mmCIF file with all atom_site columns, C-alpha atoms in Angstrom:
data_model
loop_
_atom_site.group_PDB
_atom_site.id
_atom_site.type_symbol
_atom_site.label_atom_id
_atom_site.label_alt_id
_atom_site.label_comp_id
_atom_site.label_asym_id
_atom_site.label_entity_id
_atom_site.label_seq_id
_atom_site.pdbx_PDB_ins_code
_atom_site.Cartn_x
_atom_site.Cartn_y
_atom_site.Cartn_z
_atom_site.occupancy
_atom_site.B_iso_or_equiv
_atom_site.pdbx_formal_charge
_atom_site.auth_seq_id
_atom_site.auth_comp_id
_atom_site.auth_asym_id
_atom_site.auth_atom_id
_atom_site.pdbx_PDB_model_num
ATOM 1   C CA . UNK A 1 1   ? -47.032 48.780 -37.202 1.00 85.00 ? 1310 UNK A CA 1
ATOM 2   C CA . UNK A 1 2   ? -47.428 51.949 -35.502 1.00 92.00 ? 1311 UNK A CA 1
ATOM 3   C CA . UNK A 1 3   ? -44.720 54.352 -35.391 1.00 91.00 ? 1312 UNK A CA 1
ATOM 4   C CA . UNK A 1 4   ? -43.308 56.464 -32.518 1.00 91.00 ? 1313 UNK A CA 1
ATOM 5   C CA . UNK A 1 5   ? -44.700 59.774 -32.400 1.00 91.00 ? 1314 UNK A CA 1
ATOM 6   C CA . UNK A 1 6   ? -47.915 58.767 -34.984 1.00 97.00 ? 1315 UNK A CA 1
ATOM 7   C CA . UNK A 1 7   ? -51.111 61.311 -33.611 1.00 98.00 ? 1316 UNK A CA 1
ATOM 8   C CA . UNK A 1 8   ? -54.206 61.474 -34.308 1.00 98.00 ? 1317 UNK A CA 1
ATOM 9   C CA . UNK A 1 9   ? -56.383 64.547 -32.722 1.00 99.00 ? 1318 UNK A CA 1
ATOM 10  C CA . UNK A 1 10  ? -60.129 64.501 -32.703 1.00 98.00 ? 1319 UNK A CA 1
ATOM 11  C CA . UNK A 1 11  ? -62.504 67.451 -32.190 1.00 98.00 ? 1320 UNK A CA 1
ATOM 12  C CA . UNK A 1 12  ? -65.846 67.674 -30.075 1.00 98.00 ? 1321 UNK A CA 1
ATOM 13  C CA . UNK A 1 13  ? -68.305 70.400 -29.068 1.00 99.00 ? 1322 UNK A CA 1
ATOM 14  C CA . UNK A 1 14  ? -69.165 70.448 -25.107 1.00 98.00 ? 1323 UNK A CA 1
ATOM 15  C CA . UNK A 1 15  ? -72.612 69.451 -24.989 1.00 98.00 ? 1324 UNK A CA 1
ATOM 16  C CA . UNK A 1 16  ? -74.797 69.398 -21.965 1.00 96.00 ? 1325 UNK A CA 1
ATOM 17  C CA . UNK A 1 17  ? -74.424 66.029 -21.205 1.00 96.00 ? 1326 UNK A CA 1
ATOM 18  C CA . UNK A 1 18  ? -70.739 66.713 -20.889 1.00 97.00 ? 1327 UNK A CA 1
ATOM 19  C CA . UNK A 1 19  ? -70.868 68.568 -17.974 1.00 96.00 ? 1328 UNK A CA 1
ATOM 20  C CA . UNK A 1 20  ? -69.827 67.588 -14.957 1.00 94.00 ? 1329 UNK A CA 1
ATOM 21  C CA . UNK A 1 21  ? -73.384 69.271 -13.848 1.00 91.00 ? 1330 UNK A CA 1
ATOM 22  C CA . UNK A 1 22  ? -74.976 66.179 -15.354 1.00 90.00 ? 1331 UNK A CA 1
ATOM 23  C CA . UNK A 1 23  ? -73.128 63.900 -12.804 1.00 80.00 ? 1332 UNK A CA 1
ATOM 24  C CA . UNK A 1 24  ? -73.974 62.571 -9.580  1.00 67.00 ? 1333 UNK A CA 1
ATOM 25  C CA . UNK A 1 25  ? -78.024 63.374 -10.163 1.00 66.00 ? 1334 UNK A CA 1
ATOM 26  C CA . UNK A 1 26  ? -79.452 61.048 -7.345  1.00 68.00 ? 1335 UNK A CA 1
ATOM 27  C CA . UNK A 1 27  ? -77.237 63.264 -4.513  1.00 69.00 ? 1336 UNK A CA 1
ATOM 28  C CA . UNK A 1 28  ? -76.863 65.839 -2.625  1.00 76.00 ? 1337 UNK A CA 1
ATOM 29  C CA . UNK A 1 29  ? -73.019 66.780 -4.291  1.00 79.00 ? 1338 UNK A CA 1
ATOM 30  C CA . UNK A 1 30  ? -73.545 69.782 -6.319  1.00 85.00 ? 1339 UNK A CA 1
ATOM 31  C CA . UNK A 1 31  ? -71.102 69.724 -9.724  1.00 90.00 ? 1340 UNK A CA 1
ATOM 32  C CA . UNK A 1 32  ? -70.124 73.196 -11.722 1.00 93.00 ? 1341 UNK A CA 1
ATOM 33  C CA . UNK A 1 33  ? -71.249 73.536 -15.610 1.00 95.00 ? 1342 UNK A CA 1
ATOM 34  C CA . UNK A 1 34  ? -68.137 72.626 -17.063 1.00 97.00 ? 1343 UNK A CA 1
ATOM 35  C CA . UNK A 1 35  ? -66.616 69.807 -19.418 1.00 98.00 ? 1344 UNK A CA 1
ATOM 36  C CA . UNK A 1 36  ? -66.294 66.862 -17.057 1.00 97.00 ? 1345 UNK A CA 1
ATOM 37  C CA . UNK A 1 37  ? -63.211 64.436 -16.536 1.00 98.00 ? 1346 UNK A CA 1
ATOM 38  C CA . UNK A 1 38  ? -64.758 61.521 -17.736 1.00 97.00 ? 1347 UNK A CA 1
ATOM 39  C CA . UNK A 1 39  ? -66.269 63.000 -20.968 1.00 98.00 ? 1348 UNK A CA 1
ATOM 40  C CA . UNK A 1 40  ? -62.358 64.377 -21.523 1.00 98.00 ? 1349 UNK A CA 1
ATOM 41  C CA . UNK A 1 41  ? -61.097 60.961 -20.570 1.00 98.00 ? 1350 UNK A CA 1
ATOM 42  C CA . UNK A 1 42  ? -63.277 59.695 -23.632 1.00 98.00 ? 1351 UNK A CA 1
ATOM 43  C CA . UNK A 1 43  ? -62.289 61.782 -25.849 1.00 99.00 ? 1352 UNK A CA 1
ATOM 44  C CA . UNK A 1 44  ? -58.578 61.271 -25.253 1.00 99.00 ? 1353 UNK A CA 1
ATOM 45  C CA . UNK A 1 45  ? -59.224 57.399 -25.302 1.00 98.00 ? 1354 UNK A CA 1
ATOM 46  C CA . UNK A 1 46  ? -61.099 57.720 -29.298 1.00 98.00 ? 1355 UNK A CA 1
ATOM 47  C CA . UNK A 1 47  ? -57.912 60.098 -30.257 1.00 99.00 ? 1356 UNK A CA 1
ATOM 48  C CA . UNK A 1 48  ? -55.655 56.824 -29.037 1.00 98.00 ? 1357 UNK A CA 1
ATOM 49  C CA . UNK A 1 49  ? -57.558 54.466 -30.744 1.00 98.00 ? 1358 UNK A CA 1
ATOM 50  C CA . UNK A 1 50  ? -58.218 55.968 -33.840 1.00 98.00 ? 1359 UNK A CA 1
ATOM 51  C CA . UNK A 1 51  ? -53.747 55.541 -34.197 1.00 98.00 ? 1360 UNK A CA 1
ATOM 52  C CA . UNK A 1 52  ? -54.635 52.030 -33.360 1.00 97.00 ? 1361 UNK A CA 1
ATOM 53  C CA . UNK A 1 53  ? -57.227 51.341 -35.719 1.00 94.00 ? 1362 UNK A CA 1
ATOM 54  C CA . UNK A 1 54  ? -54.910 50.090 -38.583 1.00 90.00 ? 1363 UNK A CA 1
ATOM 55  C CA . UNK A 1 55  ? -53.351 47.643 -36.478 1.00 88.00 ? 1364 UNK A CA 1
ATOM 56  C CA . UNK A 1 56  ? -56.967 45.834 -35.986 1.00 95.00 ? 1365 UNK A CA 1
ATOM 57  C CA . UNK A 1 57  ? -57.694 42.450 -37.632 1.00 95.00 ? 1366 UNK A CA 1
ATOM 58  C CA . UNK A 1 58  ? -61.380 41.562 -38.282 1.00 96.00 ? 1367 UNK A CA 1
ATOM 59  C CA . UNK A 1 59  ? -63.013 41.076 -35.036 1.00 97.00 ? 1368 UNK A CA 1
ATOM 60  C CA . UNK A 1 60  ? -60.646 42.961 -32.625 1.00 97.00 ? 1369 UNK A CA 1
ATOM 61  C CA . UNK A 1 61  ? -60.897 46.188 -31.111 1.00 96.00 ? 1370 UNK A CA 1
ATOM 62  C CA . UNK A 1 62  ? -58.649 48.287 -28.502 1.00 97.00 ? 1371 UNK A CA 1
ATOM 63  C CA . UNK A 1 63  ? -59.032 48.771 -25.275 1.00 98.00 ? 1372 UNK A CA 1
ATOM 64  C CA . UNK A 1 64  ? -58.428 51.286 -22.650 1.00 98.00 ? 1373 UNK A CA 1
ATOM 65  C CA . UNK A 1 65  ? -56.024 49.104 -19.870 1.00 98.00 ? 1374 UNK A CA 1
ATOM 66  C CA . UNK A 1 66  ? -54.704 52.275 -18.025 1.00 98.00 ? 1375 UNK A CA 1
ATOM 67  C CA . UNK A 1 67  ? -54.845 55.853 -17.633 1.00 98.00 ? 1376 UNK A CA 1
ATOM 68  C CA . UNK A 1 68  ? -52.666 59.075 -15.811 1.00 98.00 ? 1377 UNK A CA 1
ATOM 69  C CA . UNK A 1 69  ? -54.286 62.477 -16.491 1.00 98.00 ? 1378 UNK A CA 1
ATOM 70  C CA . UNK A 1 70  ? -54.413 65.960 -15.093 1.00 99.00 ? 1379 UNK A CA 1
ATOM 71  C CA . UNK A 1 71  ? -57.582 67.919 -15.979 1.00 98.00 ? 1380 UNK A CA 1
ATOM 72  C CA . UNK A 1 72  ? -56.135 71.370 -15.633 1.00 99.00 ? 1381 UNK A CA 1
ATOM 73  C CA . UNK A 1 73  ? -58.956 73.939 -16.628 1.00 99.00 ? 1382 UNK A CA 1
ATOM 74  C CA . UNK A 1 74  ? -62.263 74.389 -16.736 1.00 98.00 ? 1383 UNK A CA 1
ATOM 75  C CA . UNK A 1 75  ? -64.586 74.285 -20.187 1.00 98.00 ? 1384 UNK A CA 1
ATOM 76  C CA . UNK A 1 76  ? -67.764 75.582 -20.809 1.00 98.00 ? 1385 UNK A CA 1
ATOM 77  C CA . UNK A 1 77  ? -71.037 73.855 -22.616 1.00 98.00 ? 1386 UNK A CA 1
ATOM 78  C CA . UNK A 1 78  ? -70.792 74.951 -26.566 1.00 98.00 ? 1387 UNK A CA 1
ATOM 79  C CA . UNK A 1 79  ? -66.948 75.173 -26.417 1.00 98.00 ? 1388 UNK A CA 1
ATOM 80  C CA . UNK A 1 80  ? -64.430 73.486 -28.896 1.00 99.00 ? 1389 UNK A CA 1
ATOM 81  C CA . UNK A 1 81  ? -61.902 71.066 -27.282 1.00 99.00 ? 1390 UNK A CA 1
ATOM 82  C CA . UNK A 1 82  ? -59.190 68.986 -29.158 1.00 99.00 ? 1391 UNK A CA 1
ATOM 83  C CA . UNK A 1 83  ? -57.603 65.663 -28.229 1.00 99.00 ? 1392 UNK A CA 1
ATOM 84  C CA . UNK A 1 84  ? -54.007 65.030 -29.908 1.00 99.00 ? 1393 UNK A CA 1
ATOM 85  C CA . UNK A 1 85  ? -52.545 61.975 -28.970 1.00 99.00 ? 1394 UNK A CA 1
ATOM 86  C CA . UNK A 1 86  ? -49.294 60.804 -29.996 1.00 98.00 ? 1395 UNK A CA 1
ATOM 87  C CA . UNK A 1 87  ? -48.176 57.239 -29.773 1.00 98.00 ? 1396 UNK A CA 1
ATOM 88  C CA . UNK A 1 88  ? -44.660 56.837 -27.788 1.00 98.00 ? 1397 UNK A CA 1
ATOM 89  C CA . UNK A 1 89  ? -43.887 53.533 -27.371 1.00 97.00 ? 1398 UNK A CA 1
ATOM 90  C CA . UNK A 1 90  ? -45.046 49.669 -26.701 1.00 96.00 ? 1399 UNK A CA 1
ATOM 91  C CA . UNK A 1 91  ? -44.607 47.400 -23.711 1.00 95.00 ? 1400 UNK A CA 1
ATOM 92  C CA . UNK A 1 92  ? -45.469 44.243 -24.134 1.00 94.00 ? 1401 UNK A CA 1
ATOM 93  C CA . UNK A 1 93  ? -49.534 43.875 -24.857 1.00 93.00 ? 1402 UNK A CA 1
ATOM 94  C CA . UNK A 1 94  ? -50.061 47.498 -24.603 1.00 97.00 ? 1403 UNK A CA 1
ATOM 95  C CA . UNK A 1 95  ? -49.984 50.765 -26.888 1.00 97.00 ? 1404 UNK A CA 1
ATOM 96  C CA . UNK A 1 96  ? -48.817 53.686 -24.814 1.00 98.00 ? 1405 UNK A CA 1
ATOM 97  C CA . UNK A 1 97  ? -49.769 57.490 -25.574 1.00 98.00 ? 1406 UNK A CA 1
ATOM 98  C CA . UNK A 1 98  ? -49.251 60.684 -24.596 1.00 98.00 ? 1407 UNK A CA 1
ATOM 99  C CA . UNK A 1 99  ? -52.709 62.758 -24.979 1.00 99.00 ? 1408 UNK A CA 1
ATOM 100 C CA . UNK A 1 100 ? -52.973 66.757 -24.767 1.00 99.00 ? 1409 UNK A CA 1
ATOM 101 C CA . UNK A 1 101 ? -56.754 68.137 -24.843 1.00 99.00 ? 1410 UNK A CA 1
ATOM 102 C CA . UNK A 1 102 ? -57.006 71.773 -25.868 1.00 99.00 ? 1411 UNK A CA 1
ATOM 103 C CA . UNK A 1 103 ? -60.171 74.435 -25.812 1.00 98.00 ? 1412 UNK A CA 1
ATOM 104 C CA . UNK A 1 104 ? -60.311 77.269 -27.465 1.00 97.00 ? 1413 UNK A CA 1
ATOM 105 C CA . UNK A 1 105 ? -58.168 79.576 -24.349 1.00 98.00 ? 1414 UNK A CA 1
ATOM 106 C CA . UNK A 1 106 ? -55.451 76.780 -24.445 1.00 98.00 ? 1415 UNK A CA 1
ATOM 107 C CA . UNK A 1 107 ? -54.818 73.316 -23.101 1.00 99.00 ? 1416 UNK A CA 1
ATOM 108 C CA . UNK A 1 108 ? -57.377 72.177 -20.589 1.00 99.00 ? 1417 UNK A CA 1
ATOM 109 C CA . UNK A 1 109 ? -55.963 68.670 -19.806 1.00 99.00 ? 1418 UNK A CA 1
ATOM 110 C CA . UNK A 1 110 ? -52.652 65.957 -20.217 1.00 99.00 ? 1419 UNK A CA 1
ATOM 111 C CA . UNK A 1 111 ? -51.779 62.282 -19.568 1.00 99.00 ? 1420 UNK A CA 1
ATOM 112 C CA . UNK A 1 112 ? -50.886 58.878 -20.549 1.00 99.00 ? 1421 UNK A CA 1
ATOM 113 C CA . UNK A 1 113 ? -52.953 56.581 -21.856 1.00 99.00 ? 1422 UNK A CA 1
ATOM 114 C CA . UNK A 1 114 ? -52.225 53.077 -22.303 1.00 99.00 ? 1423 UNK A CA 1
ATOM 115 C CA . UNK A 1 115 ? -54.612 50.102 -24.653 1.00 98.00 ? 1424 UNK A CA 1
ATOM 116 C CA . UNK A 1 116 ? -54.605 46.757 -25.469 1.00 97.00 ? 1425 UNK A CA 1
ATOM 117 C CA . UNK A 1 117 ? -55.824 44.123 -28.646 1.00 97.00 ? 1426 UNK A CA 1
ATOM 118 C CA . UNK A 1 118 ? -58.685 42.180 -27.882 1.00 97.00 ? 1427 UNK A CA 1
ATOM 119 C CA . UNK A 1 119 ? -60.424 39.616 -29.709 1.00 96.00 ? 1428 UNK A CA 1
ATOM 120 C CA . UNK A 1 120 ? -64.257 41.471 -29.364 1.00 96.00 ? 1429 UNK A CA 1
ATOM 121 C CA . UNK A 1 121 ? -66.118 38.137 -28.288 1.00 97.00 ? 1430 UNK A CA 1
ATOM 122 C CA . UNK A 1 122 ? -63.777 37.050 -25.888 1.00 96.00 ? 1431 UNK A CA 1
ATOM 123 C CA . UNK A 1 123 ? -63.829 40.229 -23.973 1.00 96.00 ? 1432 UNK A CA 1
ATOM 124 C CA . UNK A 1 124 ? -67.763 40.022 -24.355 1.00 96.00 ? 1433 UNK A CA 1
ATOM 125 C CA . UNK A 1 125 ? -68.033 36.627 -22.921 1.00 95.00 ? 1434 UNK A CA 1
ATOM 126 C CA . UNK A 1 126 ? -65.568 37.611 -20.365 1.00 94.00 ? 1435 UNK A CA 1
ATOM 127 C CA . UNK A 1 127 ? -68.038 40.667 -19.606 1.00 95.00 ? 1436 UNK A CA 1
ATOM 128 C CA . UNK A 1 128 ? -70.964 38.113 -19.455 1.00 96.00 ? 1437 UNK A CA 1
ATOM 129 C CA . UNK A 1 129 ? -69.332 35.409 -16.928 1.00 96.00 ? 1438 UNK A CA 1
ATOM 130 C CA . UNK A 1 130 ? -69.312 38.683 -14.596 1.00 96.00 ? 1439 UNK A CA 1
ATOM 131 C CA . UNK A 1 131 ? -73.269 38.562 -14.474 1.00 94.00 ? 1440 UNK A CA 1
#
């Protein structure tokens, strides 16, 4: 059982593929050189499920169900950031978090972040009946 406030907080150097620069390739929008939202949202989604990962029997996994976050400041390529995430409560199926992502300069980006327990092949054959 997970307890209220547990945290994890994972570490990751921006690397070029991180940038929001390496987005939207095939068009004419033009994106600046810095961390993206989706590579932050990732690493604020491992930081929650690393907390979860003692709650897993064999063959399940977490995943991400919903998410609220403010991306508040730019990062550059080569540059530090942090996810902490702290676990606050549960409703029902899901796990809810609170995630902070810092960079060297100070926090970058906030929000909640919300999982669920799947069985791994069931979500997999769900995934395939989509095809």
């Amino acid at each position: 059982m997970i307890h209220s406030g547990a945290t994890a907080t994972l570490t990751h150097r921006v690397a070029a593929q991180d940038l929001a620069s390496a987005f939207g390739n095939d068009t004419d929008e033009k994106y600046p050189d810095v961390m993206s939202t989706p590579a932050m949202l990732g690493l604020m989604e491992r930081a929650c499920a690393e907390i979860m990962r003692g709650e897993l029997e064999d063959g399940q996994l977490s995943v991400g169900v919903t998410t609220q976050l403010t991306h508040s400041a730019p990062t550059p390529v080569d540059a530090q950031v942090s996810a902490t995430a702290s676990f606050r409560r549960r409703e029902g199926n899901l796990f809810v978090f609170d995630v902070v992502v810092h960079d060297p300069k100070g926090q970058v980006g906030s929000g909640t972040h919300a999982r669920a327990v799947v069985d791994r092949t069931v979500i997999e054959k769900r995934a395939a009946s989509r095809r």
